[in-house]
Amino acid sequence: MTENTQQQNPAPITELPTQYAPAEVEGKLYERWVERGYFTADSGSDKAPYTIVIPPPNVTGALHLGHAFQVTLMDALTRRKRMQGYETLWLPGMDHAGIATQNKVEQQLAEEGKSRQDLGREAFTERVWQWKGEYGGRILGQLKRLGAGLDWSRERFTMDEGLSKAVQTIFKNLYDDELIYRAERIINWCPRCLTAISDIEVEYQEDPGELVSLKYGEGDATLVVATTRAETMLGDTAIAVHPDDERYQHLVGTLIKLPLTDRSIPVVADAHVDPEFGTGCVKVTPAHDPNDFAIGQRHNLDSITVMDERGIITVPGPFQGLDRYEARSAIVGALKEQGRIVAEKRPYMHSVGHCSRCKTTVEPRLSMQWWVKVGPLAQAAGDAVRDGRVKIHPEDMSKRYFDWVDNMHDWCISRQLWWGHRIPIWYGPEGQVVCVGPDDEIPTGDGWHQDPDVLDTWFSSGLWPFSTLGWPEKTADLEKFYSTDVLLTGHDIIFFWVARMMMFGLYAMDGEVPFKTVALTGLVRDEFGKKMSKSNPNAVDPLDWMDNYGSDAVRFTLAKGANPGADVPIGEDWVQASRNFANKIWNATRFALMNGATVEGELPPVEQLSATDRWILSRLNKTVAEVDAYYEDYQFAKLSEALYHFAWDEVFDWYVELSKTTFFAGGEQAKVSGRVLGEVLDVMLRVLHPVVPFVTDTLWTTLTGGESLVIADWPKDSGFRDEAAEREIELVQQVVTEVRRFRSDQGLQPGQKVPAELTLTGTALAPHEAAIRQLLRLQPAGEGFHATASLPVAGATVALDLSGTIDVEAERKRLTKDLGAAEKEKADANKKLGNEAFLAKAPDNVVDKIRTRLAKAEADIARISNQIAGLPQA
């Protein structure tokens, strides 16, 4: 019924232990996959390519649940495409992580009582390379633990020789096209790391501070401004008011004395000022605030830097040499003495930026830096999504992308570090500036020196989709595997990494997009929806969970939570449940193998199949089609749920159980069902494999004798459907479910046998009597049988002799109470649905819920009435 590759003879069943032990299987199995080259892509193949490049983890990093989540989804995509016959490349690598790595080595040096300055730049850089060789990249080994099918023969590093050449090439190309320039602008500055940092490296949090209102000027020329950074008033060069604010029209263009200084500053009118906020006046400090810098540019104001790179005040006077926080307190004290403090608010909670590496409060600072002119690049990045060359999934995330690229500011790319790609600019003794490409000669002679800064880490990682394939050389890999098919990454970095790759990819590759689809995921959170953090007790090491429950369990849990763009809650109980699922697959497959499941020979013709066989094959093909559709829409949660429901509920809980009587009876029908069960397991293990690769590969090779699921064919929906068989088995399920519920209501144990008489004549249930009795533990009605309960269900009647097991009158009383509750629910629902005023006002979803309640109440009334009718009369 489904496509089946030619198999070798099945391996002996004895290869399967009685219990599944992931720790004894996973490591050895992964090594075998790698040794046999299953994950190595062939650029000379004539197969259609499918390419994903991994978002490169930091060389300093360790596997966390966020990595495990995204890697699981990428692995599922690539495993499926490989099985579908694509030449699949999933390319691994790491990012050199400028600040993070430099901080690690500086911490090492500090423990030795040294600093990087003690070593000098060359020796320090060599020390970082040593650290990288000894400690870096442990996360890649952890990805192997997770089962990531990466092509390790193509592993890249953002500072390897090839990627360094790519960085120099694109820098020179952009410089020559006047898209890179040097200018003095406001940047995020870390006084601890002593470098500019990118927006993504700034973490904002609510901190307690103080809001101080200061009085500038005297008499009628008095203006009041509020600030949380009083120390910056030493660099004020204007007071700004809104042009239409009549309160201050008479002061615009005049000068006001700046307190604590011997300077006077102008009052300027600028539309940036919100006249409704505070007093409608703002102090303007162009060297220490990005908005103030813009105002300064518009009004040709001076920019006065009041502190050095360590946050120490440099303005001559009584505050010189003080730390910024010491100066804040001292300046507020001095202003108090002059009577210029109008109001103070402490504590004042406000959003403050911190360096993500060292947690130091970031200082906006005017600095000479290198910049990318992003205007034309960002325009191209936006157009590629607008015209459909790149699809963002889910589509509603596109708005956030456009909000970013359509309003992008020029990008500061220089960092005051020693670890990273050195900016390829050389300065001459007479003011010459020369950009040096990878094939250019470096200027020599007295006075020539290279720019000391390195490039932002995001500059090199922005080249990742094509630099890893060999660009700027025209390699076979670049020809075969670019552009990549999908970028799967968290929605939190759509602005930073995705936009930069789009800009650089379109620029470097002549308008060819770096990826065809951007599939955005949410963030992993704890089971209560809270963000996981090392500072909170909710942080989880996925390696611990893999040790305890197996990698498949962690992977399946993550995939089951992966709704596009939505955050993923995860708790240990859910991983335990996924471990139970893996055990269920193992135990049920082992049972099936012991009872005749086989893939040998062709499937029997339809006329030889029982309704149960035809039902499961119909459901199998529907599940394959459903899973395929979910994969194409990146609906990992839905496809995982569909696989779980099919495997556990339909195959193991129903088909295997319904077929037990056939297997136990033996004969030709048992052989037929054994072949059907083998087919179902074969296909089921294939479609499960991308998400839970270890347990499925172990079971499948035992079942089929095949080499590995990694290189097996992905099953296709043959189109076989049997709606009649599905309806027939649904009736069986209704009978079994209803009687099981009744048994449970009576307090009967699941294994307790009960005499019963089944009236199945004239229904499709007759061929299933033996299976129904087996599933319900129903004995034949012998001599002395006395029906104490009669259950009409699905067109049949099940009469039970519960003599001595239930109190009939107590049962009648309980059911009568339940019937009254159901009738009241029906009456309440009918009353609301008959109220025209209510229907006119109520939202559609509310009305739908009431209609659902009505339908359930009516079904409950029918069911309970039948149960009461089935009880013997007193």
PDB file of C-alpha atoms in Angstrom, residues 18 114 245 251 253 260 297 338 412 453 525 563 636 740 764 770 833 842:
ATOM      1  CA  THR A  18      13.949  -6.744  26.436  1.00  0.00           C
ATOM      2  CA  LYS A 114      48.521  39.363  34.001  1.00  0.00           C
ATOM      3  CA  ASP A 245       5.321  75.218  22.661  1.00  0.00           C
ATOM      4  CA  LEU A 251      13.457  81.948  25.072  1.00  0.00           C
ATOM      5  CA  GLY A 253      17.461  81.614  20.432  1.00  0.00           C
ATOM      6  CA  LEU A 260      28.425  74.388  37.719  1.00  0.00           C
ATOM      7  CA  GLN A 297      23.565  67.687  14.139  1.00  0.00           C
ATOM      8  CA  GLN A 338      22.874  76.150  44.700  1.00  0.00           C
ATOM      9  CA  CYS A 412      28.868  50.364  13.452  1.00  0.00           C
ATOM     10  CA  ASP A 453      40.241  47.741  15.618  1.00  0.00           C
ATOM     11  CA  ARG A 525      10.898  28.532  28.366  1.00  0.00           C
ATOM     12  CA  ASN A 563       4.650  25.848  16.861  1.00  0.00           C
ATOM     13  CA  PHE A 636       6.734  20.484  13.882  1.00  0.00           C
ATOM     14  CA  ARG A 740     -14.583   0.281  29.139  1.00  0.00           C
ATOM     15  CA  ALA A 764     -20.420  -4.484  10.766  1.00  0.00           C
ATOM     16  CA  ALA A 770     -13.479 -12.253  19.261  1.00  0.00           C
ATOM     17  CA  LEU A 833     -29.392  29.917  22.093  1.00  0.00           C
ATOM     18  CA  ALA A 842     -22.305  37.438  21.806  1.00  0.00           C
TER      19      ALA A 842
END
